[in-house]
PDB file of C-alpha atoms and ligand atoms in Angstrom:
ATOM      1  CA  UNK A   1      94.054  11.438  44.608  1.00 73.00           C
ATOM      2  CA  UNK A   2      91.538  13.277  41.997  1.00 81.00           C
ATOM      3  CA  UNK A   3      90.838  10.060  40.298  1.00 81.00           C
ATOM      4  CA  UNK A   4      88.894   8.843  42.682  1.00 85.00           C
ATOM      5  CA  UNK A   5      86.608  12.125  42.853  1.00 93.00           C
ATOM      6  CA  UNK A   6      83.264  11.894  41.687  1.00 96.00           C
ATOM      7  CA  UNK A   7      82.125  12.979  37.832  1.00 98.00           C
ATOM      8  CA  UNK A   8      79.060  15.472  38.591  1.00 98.00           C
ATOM      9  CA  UNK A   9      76.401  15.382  35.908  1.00 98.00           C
ATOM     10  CA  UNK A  10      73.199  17.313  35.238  1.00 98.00           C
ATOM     11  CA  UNK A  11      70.131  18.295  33.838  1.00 98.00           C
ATOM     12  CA  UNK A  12      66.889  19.452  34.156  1.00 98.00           C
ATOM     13  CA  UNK A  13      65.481  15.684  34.968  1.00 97.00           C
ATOM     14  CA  UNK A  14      65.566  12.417  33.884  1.00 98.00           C
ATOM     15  CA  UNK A  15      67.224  12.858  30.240  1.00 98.00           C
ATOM     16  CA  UNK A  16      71.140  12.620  31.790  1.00 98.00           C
ATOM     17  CA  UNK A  17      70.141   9.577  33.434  1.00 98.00           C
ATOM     18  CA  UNK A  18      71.247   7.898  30.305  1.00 98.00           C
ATOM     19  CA  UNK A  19      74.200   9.250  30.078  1.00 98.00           C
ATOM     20  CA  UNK A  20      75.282   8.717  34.036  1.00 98.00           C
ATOM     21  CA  UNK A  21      74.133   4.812  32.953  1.00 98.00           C
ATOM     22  CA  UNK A  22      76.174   4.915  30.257  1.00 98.00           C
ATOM     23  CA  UNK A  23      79.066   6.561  32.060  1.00 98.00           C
ATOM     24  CA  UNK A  24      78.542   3.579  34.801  1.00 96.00           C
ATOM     25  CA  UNK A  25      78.621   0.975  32.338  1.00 97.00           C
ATOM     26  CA  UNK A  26      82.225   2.561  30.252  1.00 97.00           C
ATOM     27  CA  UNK A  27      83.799   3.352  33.582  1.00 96.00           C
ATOM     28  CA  UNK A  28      82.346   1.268  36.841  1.00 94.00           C
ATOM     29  CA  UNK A  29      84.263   2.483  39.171  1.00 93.00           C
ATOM     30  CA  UNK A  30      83.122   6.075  38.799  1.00 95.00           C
ATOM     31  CA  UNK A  31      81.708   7.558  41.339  1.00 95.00           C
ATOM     32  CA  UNK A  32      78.771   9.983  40.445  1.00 97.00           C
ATOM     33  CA  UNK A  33      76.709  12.739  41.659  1.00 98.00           C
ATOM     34  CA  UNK A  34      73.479  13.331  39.532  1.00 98.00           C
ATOM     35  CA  UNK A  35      71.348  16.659  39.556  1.00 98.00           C
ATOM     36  CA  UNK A  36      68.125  16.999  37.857  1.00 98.00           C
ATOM     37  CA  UNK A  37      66.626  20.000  38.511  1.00 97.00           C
ATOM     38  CA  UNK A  38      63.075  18.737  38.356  1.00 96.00           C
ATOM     39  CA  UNK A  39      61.660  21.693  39.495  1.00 96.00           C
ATOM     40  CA  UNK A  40      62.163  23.661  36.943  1.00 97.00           C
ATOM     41  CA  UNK A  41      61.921  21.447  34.015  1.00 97.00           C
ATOM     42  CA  UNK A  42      60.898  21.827  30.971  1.00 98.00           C
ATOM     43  CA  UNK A  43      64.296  24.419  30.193  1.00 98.00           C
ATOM     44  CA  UNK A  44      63.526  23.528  26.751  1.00 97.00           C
ATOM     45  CA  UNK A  45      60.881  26.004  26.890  1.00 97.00           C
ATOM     46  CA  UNK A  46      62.911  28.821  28.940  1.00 97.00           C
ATOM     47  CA  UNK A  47      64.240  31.838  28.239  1.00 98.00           C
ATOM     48  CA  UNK A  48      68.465  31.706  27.421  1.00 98.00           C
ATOM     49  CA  UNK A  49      68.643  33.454  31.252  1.00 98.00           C
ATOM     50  CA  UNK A  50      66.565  31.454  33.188  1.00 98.00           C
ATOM     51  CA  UNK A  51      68.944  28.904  31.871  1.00 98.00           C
ATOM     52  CA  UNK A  52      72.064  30.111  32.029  1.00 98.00           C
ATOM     53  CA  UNK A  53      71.094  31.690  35.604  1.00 98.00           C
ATOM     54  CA  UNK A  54      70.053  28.183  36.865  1.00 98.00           C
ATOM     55  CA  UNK A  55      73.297  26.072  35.535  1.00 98.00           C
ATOM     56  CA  UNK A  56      75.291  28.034  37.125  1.00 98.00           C
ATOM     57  CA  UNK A  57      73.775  27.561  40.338  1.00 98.00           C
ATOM     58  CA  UNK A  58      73.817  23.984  39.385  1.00 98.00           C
ATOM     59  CA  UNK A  59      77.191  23.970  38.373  1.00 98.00           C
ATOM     60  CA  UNK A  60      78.759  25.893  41.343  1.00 97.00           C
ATOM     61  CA  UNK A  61      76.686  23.455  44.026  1.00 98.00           C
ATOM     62  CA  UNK A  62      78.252  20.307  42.234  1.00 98.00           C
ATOM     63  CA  UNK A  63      81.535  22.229  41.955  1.00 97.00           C
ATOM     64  CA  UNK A  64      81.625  22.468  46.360  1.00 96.00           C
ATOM     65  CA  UNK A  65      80.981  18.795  46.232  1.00 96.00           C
ATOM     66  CA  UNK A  66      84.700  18.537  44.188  1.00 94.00           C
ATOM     67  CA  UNK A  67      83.420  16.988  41.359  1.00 97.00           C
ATOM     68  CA  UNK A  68      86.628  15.977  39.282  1.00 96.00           C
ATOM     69  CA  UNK A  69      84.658  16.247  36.440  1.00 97.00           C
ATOM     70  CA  UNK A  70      81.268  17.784  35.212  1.00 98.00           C
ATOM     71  CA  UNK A  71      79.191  16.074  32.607  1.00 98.00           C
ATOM     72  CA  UNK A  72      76.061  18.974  31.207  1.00 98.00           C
ATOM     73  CA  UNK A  73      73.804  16.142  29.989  1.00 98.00           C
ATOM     74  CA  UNK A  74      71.306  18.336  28.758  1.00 98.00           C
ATOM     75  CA  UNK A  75      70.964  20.162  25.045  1.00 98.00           C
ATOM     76  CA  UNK A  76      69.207  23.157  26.222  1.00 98.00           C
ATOM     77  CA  UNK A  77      71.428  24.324  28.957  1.00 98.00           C
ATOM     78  CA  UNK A  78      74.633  23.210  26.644  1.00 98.00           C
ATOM     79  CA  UNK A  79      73.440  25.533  23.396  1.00 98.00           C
ATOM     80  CA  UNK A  80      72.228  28.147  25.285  1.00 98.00           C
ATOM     81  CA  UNK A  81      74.776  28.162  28.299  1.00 98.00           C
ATOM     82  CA  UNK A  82      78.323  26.479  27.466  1.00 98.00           C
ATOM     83  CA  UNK A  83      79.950  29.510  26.743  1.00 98.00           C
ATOM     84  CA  UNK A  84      78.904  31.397  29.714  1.00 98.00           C
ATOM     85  CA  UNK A  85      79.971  28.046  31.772  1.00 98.00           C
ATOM     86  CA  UNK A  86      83.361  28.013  30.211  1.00 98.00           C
ATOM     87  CA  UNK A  87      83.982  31.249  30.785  1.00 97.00           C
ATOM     88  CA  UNK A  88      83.102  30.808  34.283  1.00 97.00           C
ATOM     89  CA  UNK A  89      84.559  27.722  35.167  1.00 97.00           C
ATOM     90  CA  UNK A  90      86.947  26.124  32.454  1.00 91.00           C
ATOM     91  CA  UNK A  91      89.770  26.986  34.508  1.00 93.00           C
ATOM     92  CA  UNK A  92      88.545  25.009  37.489  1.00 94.00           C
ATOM     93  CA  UNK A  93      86.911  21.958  36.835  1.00 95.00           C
ATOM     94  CA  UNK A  94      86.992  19.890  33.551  1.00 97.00           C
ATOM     95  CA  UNK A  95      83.927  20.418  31.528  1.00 98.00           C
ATOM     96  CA  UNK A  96      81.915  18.173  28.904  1.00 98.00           C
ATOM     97  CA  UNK A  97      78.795  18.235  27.174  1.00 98.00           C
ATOM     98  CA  UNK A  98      76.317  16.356  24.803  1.00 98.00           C
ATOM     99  CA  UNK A  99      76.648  18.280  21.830  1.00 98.00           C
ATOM    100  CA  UNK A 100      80.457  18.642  21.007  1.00 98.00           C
ATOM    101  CA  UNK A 101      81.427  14.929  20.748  1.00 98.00           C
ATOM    102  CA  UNK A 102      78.494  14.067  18.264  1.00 97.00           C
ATOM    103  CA  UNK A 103      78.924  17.326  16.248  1.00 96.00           C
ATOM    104  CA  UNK A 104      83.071  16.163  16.151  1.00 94.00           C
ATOM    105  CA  UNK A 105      82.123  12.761  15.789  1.00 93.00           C
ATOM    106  CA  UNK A 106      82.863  11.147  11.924  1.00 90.00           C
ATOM    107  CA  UNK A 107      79.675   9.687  11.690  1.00 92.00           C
ATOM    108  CA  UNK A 108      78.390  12.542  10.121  1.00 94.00           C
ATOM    109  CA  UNK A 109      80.279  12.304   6.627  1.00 95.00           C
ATOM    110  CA  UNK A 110      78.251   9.318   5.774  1.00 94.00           C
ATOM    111  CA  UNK A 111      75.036  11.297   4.977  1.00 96.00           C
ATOM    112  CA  UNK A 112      73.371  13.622   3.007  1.00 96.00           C
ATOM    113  CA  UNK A 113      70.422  15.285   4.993  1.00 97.00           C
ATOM    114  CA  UNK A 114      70.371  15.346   8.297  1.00 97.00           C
ATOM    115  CA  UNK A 115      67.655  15.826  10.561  1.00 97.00           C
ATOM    116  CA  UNK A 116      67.898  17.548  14.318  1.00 97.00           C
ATOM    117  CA  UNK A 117      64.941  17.486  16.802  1.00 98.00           C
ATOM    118  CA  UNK A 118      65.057  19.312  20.292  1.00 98.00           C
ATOM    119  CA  UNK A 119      63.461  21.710  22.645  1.00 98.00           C
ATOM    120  CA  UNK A 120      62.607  25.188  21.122  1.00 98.00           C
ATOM    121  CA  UNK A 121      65.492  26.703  23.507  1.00 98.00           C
ATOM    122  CA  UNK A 122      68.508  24.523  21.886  1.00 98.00           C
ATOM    123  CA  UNK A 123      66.828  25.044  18.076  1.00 98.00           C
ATOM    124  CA  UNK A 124      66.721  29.124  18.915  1.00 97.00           C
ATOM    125  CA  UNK A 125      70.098  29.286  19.591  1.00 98.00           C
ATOM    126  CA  UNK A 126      71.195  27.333  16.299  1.00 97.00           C
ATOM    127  CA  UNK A 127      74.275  26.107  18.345  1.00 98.00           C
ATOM    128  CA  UNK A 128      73.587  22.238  16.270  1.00 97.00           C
ATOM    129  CA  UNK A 129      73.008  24.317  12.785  1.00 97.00           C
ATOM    130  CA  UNK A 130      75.992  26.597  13.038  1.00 97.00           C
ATOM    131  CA  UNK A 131      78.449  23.845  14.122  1.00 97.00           C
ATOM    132  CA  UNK A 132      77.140  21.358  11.668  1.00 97.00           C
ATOM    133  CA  UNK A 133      76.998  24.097   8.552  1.00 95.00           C
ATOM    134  CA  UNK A 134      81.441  24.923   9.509  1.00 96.00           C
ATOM    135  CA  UNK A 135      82.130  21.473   9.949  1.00 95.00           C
ATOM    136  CA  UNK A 136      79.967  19.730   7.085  1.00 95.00           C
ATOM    137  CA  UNK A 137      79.355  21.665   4.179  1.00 93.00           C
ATOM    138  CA  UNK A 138      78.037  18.899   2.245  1.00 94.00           C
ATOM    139  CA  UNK A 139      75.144  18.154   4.485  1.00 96.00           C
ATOM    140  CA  UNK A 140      71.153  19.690   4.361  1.00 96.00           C
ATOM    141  CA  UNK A 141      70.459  20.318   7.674  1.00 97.00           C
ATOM    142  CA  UNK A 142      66.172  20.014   8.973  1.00 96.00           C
ATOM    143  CA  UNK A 143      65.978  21.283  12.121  1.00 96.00           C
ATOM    144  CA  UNK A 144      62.674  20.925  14.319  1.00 96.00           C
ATOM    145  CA  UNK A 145      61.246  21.310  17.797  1.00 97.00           C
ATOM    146  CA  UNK A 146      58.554  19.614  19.333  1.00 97.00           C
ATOM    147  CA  UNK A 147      57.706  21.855  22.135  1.00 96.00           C
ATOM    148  CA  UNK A 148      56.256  19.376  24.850  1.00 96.00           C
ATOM    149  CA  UNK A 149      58.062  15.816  24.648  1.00 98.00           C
ATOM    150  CA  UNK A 150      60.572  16.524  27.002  1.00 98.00           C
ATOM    151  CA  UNK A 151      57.607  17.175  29.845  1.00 97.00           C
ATOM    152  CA  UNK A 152      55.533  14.475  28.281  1.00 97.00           C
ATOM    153  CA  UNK A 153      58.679  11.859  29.189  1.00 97.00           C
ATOM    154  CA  UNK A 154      59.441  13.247  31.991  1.00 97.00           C
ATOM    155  CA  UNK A 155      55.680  12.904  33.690  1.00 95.00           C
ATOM    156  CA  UNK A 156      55.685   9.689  32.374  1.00 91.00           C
ATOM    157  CA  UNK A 157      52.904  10.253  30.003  1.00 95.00           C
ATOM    158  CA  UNK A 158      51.280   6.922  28.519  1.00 95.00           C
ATOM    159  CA  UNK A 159      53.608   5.658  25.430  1.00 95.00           C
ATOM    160  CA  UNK A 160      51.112   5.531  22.562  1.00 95.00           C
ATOM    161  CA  UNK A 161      50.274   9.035  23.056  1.00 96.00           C
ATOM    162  CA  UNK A 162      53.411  10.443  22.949  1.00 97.00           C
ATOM    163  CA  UNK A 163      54.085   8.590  19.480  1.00 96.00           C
ATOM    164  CA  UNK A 164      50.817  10.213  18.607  1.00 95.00           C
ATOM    165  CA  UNK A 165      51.378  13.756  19.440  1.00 97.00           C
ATOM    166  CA  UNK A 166      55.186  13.291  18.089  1.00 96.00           C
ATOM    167  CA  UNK A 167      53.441  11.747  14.248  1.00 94.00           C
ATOM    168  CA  UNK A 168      52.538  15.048  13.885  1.00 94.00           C
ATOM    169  CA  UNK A 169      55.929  16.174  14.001  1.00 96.00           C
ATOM    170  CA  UNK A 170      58.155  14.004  12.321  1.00 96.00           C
ATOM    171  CA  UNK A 171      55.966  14.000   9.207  1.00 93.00           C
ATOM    172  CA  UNK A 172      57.959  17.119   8.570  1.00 90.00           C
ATOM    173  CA  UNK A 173      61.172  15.530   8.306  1.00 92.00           C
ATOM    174  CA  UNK A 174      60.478  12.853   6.122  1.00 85.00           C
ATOM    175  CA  UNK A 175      63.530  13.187   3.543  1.00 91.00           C
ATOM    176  CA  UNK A 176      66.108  12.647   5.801  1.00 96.00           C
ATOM    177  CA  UNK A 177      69.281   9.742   6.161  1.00 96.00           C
ATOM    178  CA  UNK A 178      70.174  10.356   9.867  1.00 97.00           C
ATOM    179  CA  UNK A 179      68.573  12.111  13.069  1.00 97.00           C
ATOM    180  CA  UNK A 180      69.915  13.521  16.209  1.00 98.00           C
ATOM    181  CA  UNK A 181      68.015  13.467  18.864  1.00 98.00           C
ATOM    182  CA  UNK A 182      68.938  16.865  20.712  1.00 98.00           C
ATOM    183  CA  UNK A 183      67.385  16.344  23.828  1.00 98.00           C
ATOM    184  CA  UNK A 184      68.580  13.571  26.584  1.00 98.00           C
ATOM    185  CA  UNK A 185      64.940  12.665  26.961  1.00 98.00           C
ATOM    186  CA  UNK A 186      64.375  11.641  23.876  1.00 98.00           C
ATOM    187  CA  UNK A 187      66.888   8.832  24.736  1.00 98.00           C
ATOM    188  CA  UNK A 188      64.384   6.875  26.164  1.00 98.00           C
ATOM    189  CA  UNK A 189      61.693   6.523  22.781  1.00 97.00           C
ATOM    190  CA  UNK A 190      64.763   5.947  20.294  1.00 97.00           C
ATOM    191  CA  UNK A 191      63.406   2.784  19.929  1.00 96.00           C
ATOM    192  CA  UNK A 192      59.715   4.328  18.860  1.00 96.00           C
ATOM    193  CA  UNK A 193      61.294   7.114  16.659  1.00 97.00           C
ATOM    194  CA  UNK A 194      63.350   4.001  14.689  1.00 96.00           C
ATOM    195  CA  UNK A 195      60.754   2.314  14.491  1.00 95.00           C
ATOM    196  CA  UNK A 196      58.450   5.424  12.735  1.00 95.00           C
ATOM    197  CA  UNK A 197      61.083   5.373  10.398  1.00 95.00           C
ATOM    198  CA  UNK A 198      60.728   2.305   9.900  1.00 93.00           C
ATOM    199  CA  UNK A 199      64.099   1.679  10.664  1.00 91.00           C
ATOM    200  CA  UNK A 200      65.477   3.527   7.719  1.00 94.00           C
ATOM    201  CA  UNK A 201      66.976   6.798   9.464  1.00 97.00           C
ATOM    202  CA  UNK A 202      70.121   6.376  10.821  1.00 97.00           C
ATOM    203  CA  UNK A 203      69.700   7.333  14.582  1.00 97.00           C
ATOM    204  CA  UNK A 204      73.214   8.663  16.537  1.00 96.00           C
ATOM    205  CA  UNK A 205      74.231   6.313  19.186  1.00 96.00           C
ATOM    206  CA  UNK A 206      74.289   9.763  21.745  1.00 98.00           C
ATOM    207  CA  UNK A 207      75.274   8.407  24.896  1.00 98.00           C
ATOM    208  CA  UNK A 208      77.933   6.145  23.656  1.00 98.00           C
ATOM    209  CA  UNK A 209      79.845   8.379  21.858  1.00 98.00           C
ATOM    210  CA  UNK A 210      79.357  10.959  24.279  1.00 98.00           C
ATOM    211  CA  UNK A 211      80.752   8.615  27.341  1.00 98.00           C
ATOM    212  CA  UNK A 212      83.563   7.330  24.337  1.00 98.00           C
ATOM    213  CA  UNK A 213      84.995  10.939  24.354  1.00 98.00           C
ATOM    214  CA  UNK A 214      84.479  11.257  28.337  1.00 98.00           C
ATOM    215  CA  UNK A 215      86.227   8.234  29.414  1.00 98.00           C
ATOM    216  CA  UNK A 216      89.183   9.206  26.225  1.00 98.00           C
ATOM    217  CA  UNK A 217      90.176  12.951  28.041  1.00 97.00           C
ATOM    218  CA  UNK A 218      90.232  11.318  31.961  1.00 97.00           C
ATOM    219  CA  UNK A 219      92.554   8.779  30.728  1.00 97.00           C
ATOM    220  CA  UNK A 220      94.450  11.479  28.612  1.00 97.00           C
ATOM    221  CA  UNK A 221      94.671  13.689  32.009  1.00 95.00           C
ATOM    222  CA  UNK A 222      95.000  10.595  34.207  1.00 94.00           C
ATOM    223  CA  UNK A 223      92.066  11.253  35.653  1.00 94.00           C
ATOM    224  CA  UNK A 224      90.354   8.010  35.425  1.00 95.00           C
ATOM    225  CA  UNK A 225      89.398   6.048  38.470  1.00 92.00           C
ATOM    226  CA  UNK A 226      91.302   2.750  38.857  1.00 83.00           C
ATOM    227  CA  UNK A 227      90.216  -0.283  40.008  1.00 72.00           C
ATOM    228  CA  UNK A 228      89.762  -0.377  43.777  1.00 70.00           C
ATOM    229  CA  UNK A 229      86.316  -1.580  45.102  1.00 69.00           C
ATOM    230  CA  UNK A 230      86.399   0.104  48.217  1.00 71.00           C
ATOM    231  CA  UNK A 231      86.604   3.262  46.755  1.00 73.00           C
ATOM    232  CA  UNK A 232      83.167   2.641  44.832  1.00 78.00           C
ATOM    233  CA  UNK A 233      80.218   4.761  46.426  1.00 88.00           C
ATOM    234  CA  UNK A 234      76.435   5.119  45.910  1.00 93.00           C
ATOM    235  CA  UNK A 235      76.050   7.008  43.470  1.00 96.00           C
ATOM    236  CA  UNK A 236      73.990  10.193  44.877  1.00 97.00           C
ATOM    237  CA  UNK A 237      71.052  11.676  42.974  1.00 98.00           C
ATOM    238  CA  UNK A 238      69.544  15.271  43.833  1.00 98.00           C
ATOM    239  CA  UNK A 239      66.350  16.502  42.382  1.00 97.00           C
ATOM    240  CA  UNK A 240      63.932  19.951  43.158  1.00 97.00           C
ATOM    241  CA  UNK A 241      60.895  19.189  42.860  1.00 95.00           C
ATOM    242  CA  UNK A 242      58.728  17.501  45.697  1.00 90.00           C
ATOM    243  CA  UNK A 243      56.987  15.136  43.440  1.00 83.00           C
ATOM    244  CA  UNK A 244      59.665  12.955  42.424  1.00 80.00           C
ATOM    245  CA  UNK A 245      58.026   9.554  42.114  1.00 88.00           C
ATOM    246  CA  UNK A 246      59.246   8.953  38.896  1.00 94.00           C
ATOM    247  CA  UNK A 247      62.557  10.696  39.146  1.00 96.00           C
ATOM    248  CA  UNK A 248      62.888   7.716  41.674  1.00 96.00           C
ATOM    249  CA  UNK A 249      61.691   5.386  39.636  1.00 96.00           C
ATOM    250  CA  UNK A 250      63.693   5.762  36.456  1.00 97.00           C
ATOM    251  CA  UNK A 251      66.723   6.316  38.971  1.00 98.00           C
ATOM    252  CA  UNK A 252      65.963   2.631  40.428  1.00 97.00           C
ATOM    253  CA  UNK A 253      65.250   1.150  37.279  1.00 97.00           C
ATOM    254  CA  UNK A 254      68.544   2.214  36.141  1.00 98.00           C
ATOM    255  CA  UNK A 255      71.045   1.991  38.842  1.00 97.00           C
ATOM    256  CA  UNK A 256      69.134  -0.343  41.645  1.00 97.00           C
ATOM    257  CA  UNK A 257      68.413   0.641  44.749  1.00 95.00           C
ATOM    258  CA  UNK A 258      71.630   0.714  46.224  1.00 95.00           C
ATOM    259  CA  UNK A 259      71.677   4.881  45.415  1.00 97.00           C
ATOM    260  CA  UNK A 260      71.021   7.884  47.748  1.00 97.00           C
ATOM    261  CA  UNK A 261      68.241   9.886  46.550  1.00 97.00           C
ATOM    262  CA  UNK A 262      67.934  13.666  48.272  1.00 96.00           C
ATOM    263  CA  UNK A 263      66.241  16.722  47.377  1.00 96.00           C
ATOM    264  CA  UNK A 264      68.163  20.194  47.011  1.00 96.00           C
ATOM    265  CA  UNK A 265      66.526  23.343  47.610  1.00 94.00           C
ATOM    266  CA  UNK A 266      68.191  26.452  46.764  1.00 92.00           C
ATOM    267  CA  UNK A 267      67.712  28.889  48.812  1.00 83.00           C
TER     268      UNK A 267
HETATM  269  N1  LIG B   1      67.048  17.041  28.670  1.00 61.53           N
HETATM  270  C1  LIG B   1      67.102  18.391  28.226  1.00 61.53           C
HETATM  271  C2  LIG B   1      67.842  18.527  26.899  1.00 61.53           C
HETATM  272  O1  LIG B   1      68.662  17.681  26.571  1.00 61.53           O
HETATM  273  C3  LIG B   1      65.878  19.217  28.112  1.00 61.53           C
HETATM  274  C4  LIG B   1      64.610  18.900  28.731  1.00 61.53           C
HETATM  275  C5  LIG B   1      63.863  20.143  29.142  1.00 61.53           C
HETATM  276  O2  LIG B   1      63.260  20.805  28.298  1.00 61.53           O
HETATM  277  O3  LIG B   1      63.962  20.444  30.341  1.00 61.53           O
HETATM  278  O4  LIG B   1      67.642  19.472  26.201  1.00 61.53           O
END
């Protein structure tokens, strides 16, 4: 049966974590296979072909491993690679991604100026200001990236300093009612960013919505795992890079340590 295949998510670390939690806590008896390509993070700061070229690979490896599903948790390889992925795979294997659901999501009509911070790879492409400008005329768009969080969260730099070098930043976007943050890492410091804003910026509930419109389409193609324990496997998480301490960590923090945690090389 399909169902029970696993949903594949990736991304270039420890950002889609959050969303294979979240996708563990709408739909427990999912089985997942994670892929943070650790290696080569920060794509936020690659060129469009280094990241199309590497999703692909991605993509394709989680595709052998009949993934029923595949979840790009990760801004910079959705705005600057969905298209090419569709075109390359739509017909295969059900595709979602971070961006779509919030863009789609009603939320929006509530505001007035709206504030988007990312990598500099998913603000080049404009994919957020284009889709935002067709869908919501009414809404002043701010769009900003802040070149070196991602890497600063994912080497688990010390928390005060990453407020610090982000103050810098966000001082820019001081008008606005509500904030996307663009980049699964940021996940992790909502709570800081709210809290700079002294709680008065509305900040997008990502993964929720995101896992919302996931767990909606695998019911609607009856694709949803059903309740059946023994079915229910460690969840497996690759990464690339040799040093993955903290890859570990965050994966154990999350999930507990009954997980299998591997490292792919591509050859
Ligand atoms: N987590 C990724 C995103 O959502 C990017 C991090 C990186 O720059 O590698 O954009």
């Amino acid at each position: 049966m399909k169902n029970k295949y696993p949903i594949g998510i990736l991304d270039s670390g420890i950002g889609g974590l959050i969303i294979a939690k979240e996708i563990k806590i709408q739909m427990p008896n999912e089985n997942l296979i994670y892929f943070g390509d650790n290696i080569n993070m920060p794509y936020g700061n690659k060129s469009k072909k280094f990241i199309v070229d590497n999703a692909i690979k991605i993509i394709s490896f989680l595709y052998e491993k009949k993934c029923k599903a595949l979840v790009i948790a990760c801004n910079s390889i959705t705005s600057n690679a969905l298209d090419i992925i569709l075109e390359k795979f739509k017909n295969k294997i059900l595709i979602f991604n971070v961006i779509d659901p919030i863009i789609k999501n009603n939320i929006l009509l509530s505001y007035k100026k709206i504030g988007i911070i990312s990598t500099p790879s998913t603000i080049r492409s404009n994919f957020y200001f284009n889709k935002i400008k067709y869908y919501y005329h009414h809404l002043d768009i701010v769009q900003l990236s802040i070149p070196l969080l991602a890497f600063f969260i994912e080497n688990d730099f010390n928390i005060k300093k990453i407020i610090d070098y982000i103050r810098n930043y966000l001082i820019h976007l001081r008008s606005i009612d509500i904030l996307i943050l663009a980049c699964t890492h940021y996940l992790y410091i909502k709570n800081e960013i709210y809290k700079f804003y002294k709680k008065k910026v509305y900040l997008i509930d990502i993964q929720k919505i995101v896992v919302e419109e996931i767990k909606k389409k695998l019911i609607k193609k009856s694709l949803l795992s059903l309740k059946d324990k023994s079915d229910i496997q460690y969840p497996i998480f690759y990464h690339t890079s040799n040093k993955n301490n903290f890859f570990q960590k965050k994966v154990q923090l999350l999930f507990g340590n009954k997980v299998f945690i591997e490292q792919h090389k591509f050859n």
